[in-house]
Short mmCIF file of N, CA and C in Angstrom, two decimals:
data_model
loop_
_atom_site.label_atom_id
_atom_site.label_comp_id
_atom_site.label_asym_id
_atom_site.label_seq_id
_atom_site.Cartn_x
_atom_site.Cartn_y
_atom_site.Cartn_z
N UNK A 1 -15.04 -5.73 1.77
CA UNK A 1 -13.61 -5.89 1.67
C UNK A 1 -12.94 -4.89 2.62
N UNK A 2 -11.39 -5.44 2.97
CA UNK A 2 -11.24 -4.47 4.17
C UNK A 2 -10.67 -3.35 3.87
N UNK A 3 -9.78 -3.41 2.55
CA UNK A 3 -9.02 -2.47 1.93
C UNK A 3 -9.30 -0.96 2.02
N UNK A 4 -11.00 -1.47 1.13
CA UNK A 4 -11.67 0.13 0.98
C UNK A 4 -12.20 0.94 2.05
N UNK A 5 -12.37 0.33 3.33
CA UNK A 5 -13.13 0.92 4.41
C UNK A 5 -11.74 1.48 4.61
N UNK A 6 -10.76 0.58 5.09
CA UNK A 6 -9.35 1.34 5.58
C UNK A 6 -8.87 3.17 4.83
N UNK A 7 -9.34 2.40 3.58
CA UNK A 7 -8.41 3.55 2.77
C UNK A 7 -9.86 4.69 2.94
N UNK A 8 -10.93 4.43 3.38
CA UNK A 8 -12.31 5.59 3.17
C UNK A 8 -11.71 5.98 4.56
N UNK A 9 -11.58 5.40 5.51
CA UNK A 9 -11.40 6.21 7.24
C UNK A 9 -10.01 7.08 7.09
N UNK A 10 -8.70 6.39 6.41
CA UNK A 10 -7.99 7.07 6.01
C UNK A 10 -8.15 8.55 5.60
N UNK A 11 -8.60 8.69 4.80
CA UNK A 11 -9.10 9.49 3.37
C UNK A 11 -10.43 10.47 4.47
N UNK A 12 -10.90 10.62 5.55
CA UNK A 12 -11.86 11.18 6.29
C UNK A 12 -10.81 11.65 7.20
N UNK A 13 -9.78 11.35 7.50
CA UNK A 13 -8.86 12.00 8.55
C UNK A 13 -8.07 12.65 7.88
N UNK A 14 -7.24 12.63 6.66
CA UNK A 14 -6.08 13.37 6.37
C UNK A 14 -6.30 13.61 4.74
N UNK A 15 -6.24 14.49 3.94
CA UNK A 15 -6.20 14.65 2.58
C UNK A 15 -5.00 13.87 2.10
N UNK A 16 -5.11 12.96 1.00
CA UNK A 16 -4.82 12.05 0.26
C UNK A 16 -3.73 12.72 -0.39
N UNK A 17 -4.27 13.89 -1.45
CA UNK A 17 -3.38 14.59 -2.35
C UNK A 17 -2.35 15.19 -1.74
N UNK A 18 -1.46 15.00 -2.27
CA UNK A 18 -0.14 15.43 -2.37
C UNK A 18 0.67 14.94 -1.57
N UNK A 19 0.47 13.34 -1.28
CA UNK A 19 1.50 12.89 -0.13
C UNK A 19 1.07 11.04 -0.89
N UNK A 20 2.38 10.92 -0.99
CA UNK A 20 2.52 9.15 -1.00
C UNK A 20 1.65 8.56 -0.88
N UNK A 21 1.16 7.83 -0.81
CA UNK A 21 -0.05 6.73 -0.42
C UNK A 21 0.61 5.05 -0.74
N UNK A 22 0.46 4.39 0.09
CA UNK A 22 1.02 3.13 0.39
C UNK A 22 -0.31 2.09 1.22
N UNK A 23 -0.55 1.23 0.64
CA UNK A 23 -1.09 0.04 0.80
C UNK A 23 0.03 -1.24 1.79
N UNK A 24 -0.05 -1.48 2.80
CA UNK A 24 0.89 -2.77 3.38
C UNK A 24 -0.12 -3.53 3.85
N UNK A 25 0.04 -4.96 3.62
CA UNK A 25 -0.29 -6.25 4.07
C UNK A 25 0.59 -6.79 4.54
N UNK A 26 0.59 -7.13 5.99
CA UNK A 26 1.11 -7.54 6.93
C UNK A 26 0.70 -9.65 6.78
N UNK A 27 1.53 -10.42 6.55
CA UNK A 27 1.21 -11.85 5.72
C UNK A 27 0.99 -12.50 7.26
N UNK A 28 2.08 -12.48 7.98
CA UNK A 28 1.58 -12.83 9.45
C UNK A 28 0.53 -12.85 10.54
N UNK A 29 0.05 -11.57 10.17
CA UNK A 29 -0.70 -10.69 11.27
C UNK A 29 -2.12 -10.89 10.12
N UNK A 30 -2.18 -11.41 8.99
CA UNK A 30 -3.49 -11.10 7.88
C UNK A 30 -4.00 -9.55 8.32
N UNK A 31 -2.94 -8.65 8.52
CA UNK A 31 -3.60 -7.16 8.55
C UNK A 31 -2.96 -6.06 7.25
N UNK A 32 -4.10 -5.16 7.03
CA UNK A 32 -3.95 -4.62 5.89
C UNK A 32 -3.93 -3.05 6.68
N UNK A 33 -2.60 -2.15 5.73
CA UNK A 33 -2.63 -1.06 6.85
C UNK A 33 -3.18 0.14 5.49
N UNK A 34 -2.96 1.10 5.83
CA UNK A 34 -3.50 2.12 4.87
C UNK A 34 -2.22 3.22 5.47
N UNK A 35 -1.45 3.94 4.17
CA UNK A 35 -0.13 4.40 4.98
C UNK A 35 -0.02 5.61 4.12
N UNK A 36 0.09 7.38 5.00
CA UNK A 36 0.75 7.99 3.54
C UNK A 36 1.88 8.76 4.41
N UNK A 37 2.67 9.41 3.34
CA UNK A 37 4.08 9.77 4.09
C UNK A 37 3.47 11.34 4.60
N UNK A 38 4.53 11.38 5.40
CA UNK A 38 4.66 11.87 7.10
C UNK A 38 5.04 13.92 6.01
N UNK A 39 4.14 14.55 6.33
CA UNK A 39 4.38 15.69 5.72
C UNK A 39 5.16 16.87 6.76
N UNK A 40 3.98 16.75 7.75
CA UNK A 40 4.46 17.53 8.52
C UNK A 40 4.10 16.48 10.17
N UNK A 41 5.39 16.20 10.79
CA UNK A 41 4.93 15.35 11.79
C UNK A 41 4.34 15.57 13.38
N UNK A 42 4.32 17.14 13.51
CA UNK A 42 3.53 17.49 14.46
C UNK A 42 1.63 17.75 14.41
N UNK A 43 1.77 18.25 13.02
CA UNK A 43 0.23 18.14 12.15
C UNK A 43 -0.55 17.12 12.26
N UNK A 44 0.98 16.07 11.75
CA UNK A 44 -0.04 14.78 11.37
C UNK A 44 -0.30 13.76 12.88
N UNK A 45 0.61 14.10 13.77
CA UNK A 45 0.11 13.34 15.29
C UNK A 45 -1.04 14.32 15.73
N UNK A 46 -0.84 15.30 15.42
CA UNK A 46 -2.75 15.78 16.07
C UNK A 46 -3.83 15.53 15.27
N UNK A 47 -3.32 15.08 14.40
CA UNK A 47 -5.17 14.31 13.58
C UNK A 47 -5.13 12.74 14.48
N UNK A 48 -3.89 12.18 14.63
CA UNK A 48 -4.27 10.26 15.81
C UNK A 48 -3.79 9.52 14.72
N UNK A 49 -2.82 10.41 14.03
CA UNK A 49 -2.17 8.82 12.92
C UNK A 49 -1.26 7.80 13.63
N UNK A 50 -1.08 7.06 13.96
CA UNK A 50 -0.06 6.03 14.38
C UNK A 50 1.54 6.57 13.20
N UNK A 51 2.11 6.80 13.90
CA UNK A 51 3.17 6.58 12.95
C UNK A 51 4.41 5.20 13.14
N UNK A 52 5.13 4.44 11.63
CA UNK A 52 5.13 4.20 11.18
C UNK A 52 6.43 3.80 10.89
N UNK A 53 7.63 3.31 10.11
CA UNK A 53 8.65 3.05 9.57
C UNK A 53 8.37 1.14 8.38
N UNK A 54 7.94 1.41 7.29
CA UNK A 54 7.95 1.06 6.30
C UNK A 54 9.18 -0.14 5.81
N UNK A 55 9.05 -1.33 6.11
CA UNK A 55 10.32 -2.08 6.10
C UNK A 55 11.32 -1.89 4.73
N UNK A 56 12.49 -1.60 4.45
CA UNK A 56 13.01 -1.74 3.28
C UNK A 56 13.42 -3.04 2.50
N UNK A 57 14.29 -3.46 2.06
CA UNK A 57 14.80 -4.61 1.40
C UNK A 57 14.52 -4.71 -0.04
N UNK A 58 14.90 -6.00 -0.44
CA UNK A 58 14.63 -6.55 -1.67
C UNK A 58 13.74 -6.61 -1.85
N UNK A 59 12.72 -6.24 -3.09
CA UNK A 59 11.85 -6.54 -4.11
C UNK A 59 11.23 -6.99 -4.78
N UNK A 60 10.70 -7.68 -5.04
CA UNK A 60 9.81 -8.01 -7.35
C UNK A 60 8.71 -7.48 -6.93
N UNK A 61 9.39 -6.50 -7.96
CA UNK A 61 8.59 -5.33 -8.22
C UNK A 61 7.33 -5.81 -9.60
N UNK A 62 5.97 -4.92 -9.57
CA UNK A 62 4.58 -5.35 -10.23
C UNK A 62 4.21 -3.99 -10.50
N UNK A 63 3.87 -3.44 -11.77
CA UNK A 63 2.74 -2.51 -11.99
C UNK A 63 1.28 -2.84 -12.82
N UNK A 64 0.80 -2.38 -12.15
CA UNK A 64 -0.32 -2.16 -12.41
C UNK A 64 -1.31 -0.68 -13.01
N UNK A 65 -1.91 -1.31 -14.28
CA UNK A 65 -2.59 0.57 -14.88
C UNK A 65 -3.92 0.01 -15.32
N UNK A 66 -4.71 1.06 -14.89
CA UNK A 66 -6.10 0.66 -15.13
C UNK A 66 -7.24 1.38 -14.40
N UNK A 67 -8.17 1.90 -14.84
CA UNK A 67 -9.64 2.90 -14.15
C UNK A 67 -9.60 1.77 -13.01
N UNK A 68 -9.80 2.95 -12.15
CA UNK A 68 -10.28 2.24 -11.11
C UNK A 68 -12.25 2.53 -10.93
N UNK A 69 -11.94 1.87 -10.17
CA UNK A 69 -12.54 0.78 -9.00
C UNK A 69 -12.09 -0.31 -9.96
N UNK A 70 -11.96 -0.67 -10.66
CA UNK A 70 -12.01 -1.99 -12.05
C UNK A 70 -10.26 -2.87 -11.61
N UNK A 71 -9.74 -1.86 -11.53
CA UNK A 71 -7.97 -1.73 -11.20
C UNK A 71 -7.62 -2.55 -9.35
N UNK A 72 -8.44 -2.18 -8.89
CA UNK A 72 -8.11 -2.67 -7.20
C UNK A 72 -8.60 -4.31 -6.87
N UNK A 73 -9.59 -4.91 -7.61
CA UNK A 73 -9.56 -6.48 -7.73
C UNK A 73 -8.19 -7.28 -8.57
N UNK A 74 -7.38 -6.50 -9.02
CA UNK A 74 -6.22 -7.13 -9.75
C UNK A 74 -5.03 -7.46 -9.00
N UNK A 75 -5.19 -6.48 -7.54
CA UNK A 75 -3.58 -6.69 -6.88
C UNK A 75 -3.75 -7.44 -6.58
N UNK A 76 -4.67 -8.66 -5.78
CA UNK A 76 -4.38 -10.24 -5.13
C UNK A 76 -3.86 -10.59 -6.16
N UNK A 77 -4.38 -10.89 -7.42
CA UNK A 77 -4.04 -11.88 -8.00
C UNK A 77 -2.72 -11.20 -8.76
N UNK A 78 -2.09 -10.22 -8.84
CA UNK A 78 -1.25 -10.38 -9.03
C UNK A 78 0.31 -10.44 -8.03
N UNK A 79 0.05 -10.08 -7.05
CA UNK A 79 0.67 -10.30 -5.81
C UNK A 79 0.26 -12.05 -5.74
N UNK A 80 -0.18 -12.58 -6.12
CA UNK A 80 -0.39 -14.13 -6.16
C UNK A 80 0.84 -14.59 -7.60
N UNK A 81 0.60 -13.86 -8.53
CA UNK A 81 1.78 -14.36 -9.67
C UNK A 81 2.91 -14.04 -9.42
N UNK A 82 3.42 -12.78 -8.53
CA UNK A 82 4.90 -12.84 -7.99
C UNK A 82 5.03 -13.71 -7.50
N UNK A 83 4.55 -14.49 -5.86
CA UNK A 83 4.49 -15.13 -5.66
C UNK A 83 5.44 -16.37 -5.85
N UNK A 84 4.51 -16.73 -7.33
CA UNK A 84 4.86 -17.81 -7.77
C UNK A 84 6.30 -17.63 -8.58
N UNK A 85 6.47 -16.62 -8.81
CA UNK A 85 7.80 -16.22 -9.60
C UNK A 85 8.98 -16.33 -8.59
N UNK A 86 8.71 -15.87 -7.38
CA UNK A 86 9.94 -15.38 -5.91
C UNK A 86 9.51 -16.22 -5.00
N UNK A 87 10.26 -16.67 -4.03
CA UNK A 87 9.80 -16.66 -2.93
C UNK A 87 9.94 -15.66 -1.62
N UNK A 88 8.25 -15.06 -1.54
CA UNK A 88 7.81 -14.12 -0.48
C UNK A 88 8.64 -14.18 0.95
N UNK A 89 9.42 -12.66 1.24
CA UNK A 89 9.60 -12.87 2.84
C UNK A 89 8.30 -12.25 3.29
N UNK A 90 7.64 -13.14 4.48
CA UNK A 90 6.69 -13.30 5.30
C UNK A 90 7.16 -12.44 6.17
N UNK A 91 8.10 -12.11 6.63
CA UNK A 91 8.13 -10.95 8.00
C UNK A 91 8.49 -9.79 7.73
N UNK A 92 8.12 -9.54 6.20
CA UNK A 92 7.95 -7.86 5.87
C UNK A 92 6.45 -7.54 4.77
N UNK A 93 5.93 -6.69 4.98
CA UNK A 93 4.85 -6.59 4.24
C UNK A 93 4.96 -6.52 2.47
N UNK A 94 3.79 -6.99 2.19
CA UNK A 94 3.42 -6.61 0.67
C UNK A 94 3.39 -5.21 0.32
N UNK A 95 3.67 -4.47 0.03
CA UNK A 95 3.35 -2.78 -0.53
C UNK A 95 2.56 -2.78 -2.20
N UNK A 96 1.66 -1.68 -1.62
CA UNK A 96 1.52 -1.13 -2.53
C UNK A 96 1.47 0.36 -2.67
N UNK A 97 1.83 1.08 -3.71
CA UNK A 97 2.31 2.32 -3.82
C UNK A 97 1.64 2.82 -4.98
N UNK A 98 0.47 3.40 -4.11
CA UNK A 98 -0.08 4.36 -5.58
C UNK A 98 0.29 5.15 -6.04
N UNK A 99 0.86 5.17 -7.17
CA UNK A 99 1.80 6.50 -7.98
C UNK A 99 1.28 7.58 -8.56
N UNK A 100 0.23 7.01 -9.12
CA UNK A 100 -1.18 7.89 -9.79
C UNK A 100 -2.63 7.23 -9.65
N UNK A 101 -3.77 7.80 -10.41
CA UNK A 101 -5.35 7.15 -9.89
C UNK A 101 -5.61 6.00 -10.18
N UNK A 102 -4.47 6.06 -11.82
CA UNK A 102 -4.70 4.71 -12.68
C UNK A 102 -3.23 3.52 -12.63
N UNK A 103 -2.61 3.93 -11.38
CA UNK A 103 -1.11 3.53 -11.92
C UNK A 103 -0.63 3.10 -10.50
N UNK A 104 -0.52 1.21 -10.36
CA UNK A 104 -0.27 1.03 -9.00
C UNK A 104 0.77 0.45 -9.26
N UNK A 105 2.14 0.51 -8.23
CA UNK A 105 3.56 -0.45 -8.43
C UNK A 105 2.96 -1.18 -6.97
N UNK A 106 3.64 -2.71 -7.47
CA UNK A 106 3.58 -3.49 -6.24
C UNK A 106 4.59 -4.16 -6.04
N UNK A 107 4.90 -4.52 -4.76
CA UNK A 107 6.08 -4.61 -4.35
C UNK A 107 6.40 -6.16 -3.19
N UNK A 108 6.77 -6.86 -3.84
CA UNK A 108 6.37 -8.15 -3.20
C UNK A 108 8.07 -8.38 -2.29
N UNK A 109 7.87 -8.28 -0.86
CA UNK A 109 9.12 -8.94 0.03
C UNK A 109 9.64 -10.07 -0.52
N UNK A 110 11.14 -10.00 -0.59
CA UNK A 110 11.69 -11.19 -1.12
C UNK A 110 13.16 -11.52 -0.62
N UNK A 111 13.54 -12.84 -0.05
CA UNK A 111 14.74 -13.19 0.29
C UNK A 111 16.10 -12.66 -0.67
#
């Protein structure tokens, strides 16, 4: 899966703790990014992060709680039941926003 390699190369370049962490799926492009916020931005361009600007807008909003590894097979399908609830804007990404280890909000683009 592509998620976890992203978020392991991630996670080998920059420490995780204590900074945002964001999941985007790009619906157009079928690309999945691995994203955490910008601490210090001269630091973080000498490790080779690409930086970034995070689309805003409207919402339907999803949480998710649960041990992981067990917890990370649940966001398709529930990013599949928003879905069906909204209809998805396609030219801004899916987010996800890990809040804690066990505690994911998801965030589905919407007209």
């Amino acid at each position: 899966e592509v998620a976890p390699r992203v978020w392991e190369r991630l996670g080998s370049v920059v420490d995780l703790k204590g900074r945002k962490a964001y999941g985007a799926f790009f619906p157009k492009a079928s690309e999945y990014r691995a994203c955490v916020e910008i601490i210090d931005l001269a630091e973080d361009a000498e490790l080779g992060l690409e930086s970034a600007v995070l689309p805003g807008g409207t919402f339907l909003p999803g949480r998710l709680r649960g041990e992981p590894p067990e917890l990370y097979p649940r966001i398709g399908p529930t990013f599949d039941a928003l879905s069906g609830a909204a209809e998805p804007d396609l030219d801004r990404p899916s987010l996800e926003l890990y809040r804690r280890r066990d505690e994911v909000d998801l965030l589905l683009p919407i007209r």
